[in-house]
Short mmCIF file of C-alpha atoms in Angstrom, two decimals:
data_model
loop_
_atom_site.label_atom_id
_atom_site.label_comp_id
_atom_site.label_asym_id
_atom_site.label_seq_id
_atom_site.Cartn_x
_atom_site.Cartn_y
_atom_site.Cartn_z
CA UNK A 9 10.05 -9.09 16.50
CA UNK A 10 8.90 -7.01 19.81
CA UNK A 11 9.40 -3.82 17.85
CA UNK A 12 6.96 -4.99 15.24
CA UNK A 13 4.45 -6.24 17.55
CA UNK A 14 4.19 -2.74 19.23
CA UNK A 15 4.40 -1.08 16.20
CA UNK A 16 1.36 -3.13 14.74
CA UNK A 17 -0.35 -2.05 18.23
CA UNK A 18 0.42 1.24 18.02
CA UNK A 19 -0.81 1.50 14.43
CA UNK A 20 -3.95 -0.28 15.38
CA UNK A 21 -4.74 1.86 18.16
CA UNK A 22 -4.31 5.10 16.65
CA UNK A 23 -6.46 4.04 13.76
CA UNK A 24 -9.35 2.76 16.22
CA UNK A 25 -9.13 6.18 17.98
CA UNK A 26 -9.41 8.49 15.13
CA UNK A 27 -12.23 5.97 13.43
CA UNK A 28 -14.07 5.60 16.85
CA UNK A 29 -14.04 9.17 17.59
CA UNK A 30 -15.33 10.36 14.09
CA UNK A 31 -16.75 7.66 11.91
CA UNK A 32 -16.16 7.39 8.43
CA UNK A 33 -19.93 8.21 7.76
CA UNK A 34 -19.40 11.36 9.63
CA UNK A 35 -15.92 12.51 8.49
CA UNK A 36 -15.23 16.05 6.99
CA UNK A 37 -14.84 14.35 3.38
CA UNK A 38 -14.75 10.90 1.88
CA UNK A 39 -12.54 10.06 -1.11
CA UNK A 40 -12.12 7.29 -3.54
CA UNK A 41 -9.05 6.48 -5.87
CA UNK A 42 -7.17 4.45 -8.30
CA UNK A 43 -3.56 4.05 -8.69
CA UNK A 44 -1.20 1.90 -11.02
CA UNK A 45 2.61 1.57 -11.27
CA UNK A 46 5.44 -0.92 -10.32
CA UNK A 47 5.04 -3.75 -7.69
CA UNK A 48 8.00 -5.70 -6.57
CA UNK A 49 9.06 -8.35 -3.78
CA UNK A 50 12.63 -7.58 -2.44
CA UNK A 51 14.07 -10.55 -2.11
CA UNK A 52 12.73 -13.12 -4.91
CA UNK A 53 15.39 -12.85 -7.38
CA UNK A 54 17.92 -12.96 -4.22
CA UNK A 55 17.52 -16.80 -4.34
CA UNK A 56 19.77 -18.68 -6.79
CA UNK A 57 16.88 -18.93 -9.18
CA UNK A 58 19.02 -17.91 -12.31
CA UNK A 59 16.70 -16.10 -14.50
CA UNK A 60 13.68 -14.07 -12.68
CA UNK A 61 11.51 -11.48 -12.64
CA UNK A 62 10.78 -9.71 -9.33
CA UNK A 63 8.63 -6.86 -10.40
CA UNK A 64 5.42 -6.13 -12.24
CA UNK A 65 2.91 -4.05 -13.18
CA UNK A 66 0.66 -3.27 -9.94
CA UNK A 67 -2.53 -1.50 -9.46
CA UNK A 68 -4.78 -0.34 -6.28
CA UNK A 69 -7.96 0.82 -5.17
CA UNK A 70 -8.28 3.09 -2.02
CA UNK A 71 -10.80 4.88 -0.21
CA UNK A 72 -10.56 6.81 3.06
CA UNK A 73 -12.13 9.72 5.14
CA UNK A 74 -10.34 12.89 5.82
CA UNK A 75 -10.35 13.55 9.63
CA UNK A 76 -8.97 16.91 10.00
CA UNK A 77 -6.49 18.96 7.29
CA UNK A 78 -3.68 16.98 8.49
CA UNK A 79 -5.14 13.42 9.09
CA UNK A 80 -7.01 10.97 7.06
CA UNK A 81 -8.20 7.32 7.58
CA UNK A 82 -7.55 5.21 4.29
CA UNK A 83 -8.30 1.55 3.27
CA UNK A 84 -6.70 0.11 0.22
CA UNK A 85 -6.42 -3.00 -2.00
CA UNK A 86 -3.13 -3.52 -3.51
CA UNK A 87 -2.42 -6.03 -6.33
CA UNK A 88 1.53 -5.95 -6.38
CA UNK A 89 1.68 -7.90 -9.48
CA UNK A 90 3.35 -11.42 -10.29
CA UNK A 91 7.01 -12.55 -9.54
CA UNK A 92 8.32 -15.11 -11.88
CA UNK A 93 11.24 -17.77 -12.00
CA UNK A 94 12.07 -18.39 -15.56
CA UNK A 95 14.01 -21.56 -14.81
CA UNK A 96 10.57 -23.35 -13.58
CA UNK A 97 7.03 -22.39 -14.32
CA UNK A 98 7.10 -21.02 -10.44
CA UNK A 99 5.14 -17.60 -10.02
CA UNK A 100 3.65 -15.97 -7.29
CA UNK A 101 1.02 -13.30 -7.32
CA UNK A 102 1.05 -10.99 -4.29
CA UNK A 103 -1.82 -8.65 -2.94
CA UNK A 104 -2.82 -7.03 0.29
CA UNK A 105 -5.43 -5.27 2.15
CA UNK A 106 -4.15 -2.38 4.14
CA UNK A 107 -5.86 0.02 6.65
CA UNK A 108 -3.61 3.23 7.47
CA UNK A 109 -3.51 6.55 8.84
CA UNK A 110 -2.28 9.38 6.42
CA UNK A 111 -0.79 12.41 7.68
CA UNK A 112 -0.58 15.41 5.22
CA UNK A 113 1.85 18.38 5.43
CA UNK A 114 0.41 21.25 3.17
CA UNK A 115 3.48 22.97 1.43
CA UNK A 116 1.06 25.11 -0.50
CA UNK A 117 -2.76 25.61 -1.23
CA UNK A 118 -2.29 22.85 -4.22
CA UNK A 119 0.68 20.73 -2.80
CA UNK A 120 0.75 18.09 0.16
CA UNK A 121 3.48 15.73 1.47
CA UNK A 122 2.02 12.60 2.58
CA UNK A 123 3.08 9.86 5.22
CA UNK A 124 1.33 6.50 5.79
CA UNK A 125 1.55 4.07 8.64
CA UNK A 126 -0.93 1.29 9.31
CA UNK A 127 -1.42 -2.52 9.15
CA UNK A 128 -1.18 -4.76 6.01
CA UNK A 129 -2.90 -8.21 5.54
CA UNK A 130 -1.06 -9.79 2.42
CA UNK A 131 -1.68 -12.88 0.24
CA UNK A 132 1.12 -14.62 -1.69
CA UNK A 133 -0.57 -17.20 -3.89
CA UNK A 134 1.87 -19.66 -5.92
CA UNK A 135 -0.83 -21.61 -7.64
CA UNK A 136 -0.29 -25.35 -7.32
CA UNK A 137 2.81 -24.73 -4.64
CA UNK A 138 0.19 -23.18 -2.34
CA UNK A 139 -0.18 -19.56 -0.68
CA UNK A 140 1.15 -17.98 2.34
CA UNK A 141 -0.67 -15.00 4.04
CA UNK A 142 0.38 -12.74 7.08
CA UNK A 143 -0.43 -9.27 8.54
CA UNK A 144 2.38 -6.73 9.24
CA UNK A 145 3.37 -3.38 9.25
CA UNK A 146 2.61 -1.04 6.05
CA UNK A 147 3.78 2.48 5.55
CA UNK A 148 4.65 4.92 2.64
CA UNK A 149 5.47 8.23 1.67
CA UNK A 150 4.44 10.59 -1.15
CA UNK A 151 2.88 13.73 -2.63
CA UNK A 152 -0.30 15.03 -3.68
CA UNK A 153 -1.33 17.65 -6.04
CA UNK A 154 -4.76 19.18 -5.98
CA UNK A 155 -6.24 19.61 -9.56
CA UNK A 156 -9.67 20.96 -8.53
CA UNK A 157 -11.82 21.01 -5.60
CA UNK A 158 -12.73 17.47 -6.14
CA UNK A 159 -9.78 15.76 -8.02
CA UNK A 160 -5.94 15.17 -6.83
CA UNK A 161 -3.12 13.24 -8.20
CA UNK A 162 -0.97 11.24 -6.01
CA UNK A 163 2.50 9.85 -6.49
CA UNK A 164 3.35 7.41 -3.83
CA UNK A 165 5.83 4.95 -2.38
CA UNK A 166 4.15 2.23 -0.20
CA UNK A 167 5.54 -1.12 1.43
CA UNK A 168 4.12 -4.00 3.32
CA UNK A 169 7.17 -4.91 5.35
CA UNK A 170 6.36 -8.48 5.31
CA UNK A 171 9.72 -9.86 5.67
CA UNK A 172 8.62 -13.39 3.98
CA UNK A 173 11.24 -15.79 4.05
CA UNK A 174 11.31 -16.07 0.04
CA UNK A 175 9.60 -12.93 -0.99
CA UNK A 176 10.69 -10.36 1.07
CA UNK A 177 8.78 -7.08 1.71
CA UNK A 178 6.01 -5.99 -1.19
CA UNK A 179 6.32 -2.46 -2.60
CA UNK A 180 4.22 -0.43 -4.68
CA UNK A 181 5.49 2.80 -6.56
CA UNK A 182 2.46 4.52 -8.00
CA UNK A 183 0.52 7.42 -9.68
CA UNK A 184 -3.00 7.53 -8.49
CA UNK A 185 -5.98 9.74 -9.21
CA UNK A 186 -8.50 10.47 -6.03
CA UNK A 187 -12.20 12.00 -6.32
CA UNK A 188 -13.50 13.80 -3.08
CA UNK A 189 -17.23 13.46 -2.42
#
């Protein structure tokens, strides 16, 4: 518990320092993007529900600013999809808003490795059963292929480490297109 609090504080401090020094409006290069893929909940089907589905099609919208050759600040909205218990009409829609620092390691002129660390604020909406919210550590890894001066394609694995008592952690494995302006 103390480790998660320290990690959240560190991530928030790093993001604030990066944004405070540069400001998104004055950043080197802004970008927006859209991605889709497979969203999942790590623990939904671990409870003895019988027939269940713990993954669904997910999507995300994101935008950010490149702060240097190897660092960007990014905000994203992710819909992780819906998890379902088929033995009961239970379903939970999971979404989150994430602020992250993105580290980039160039392997060539066109190919980067990505690492993300930030804070994710999530909502799990179970309709008539109510909803739950929280803020937890968010992280991810990926690759980015530069296809032109303004376009790139990303492949990413991202997770909000919610540790929810029923749903566990929320994960999105996605392919995205990124446009720079």
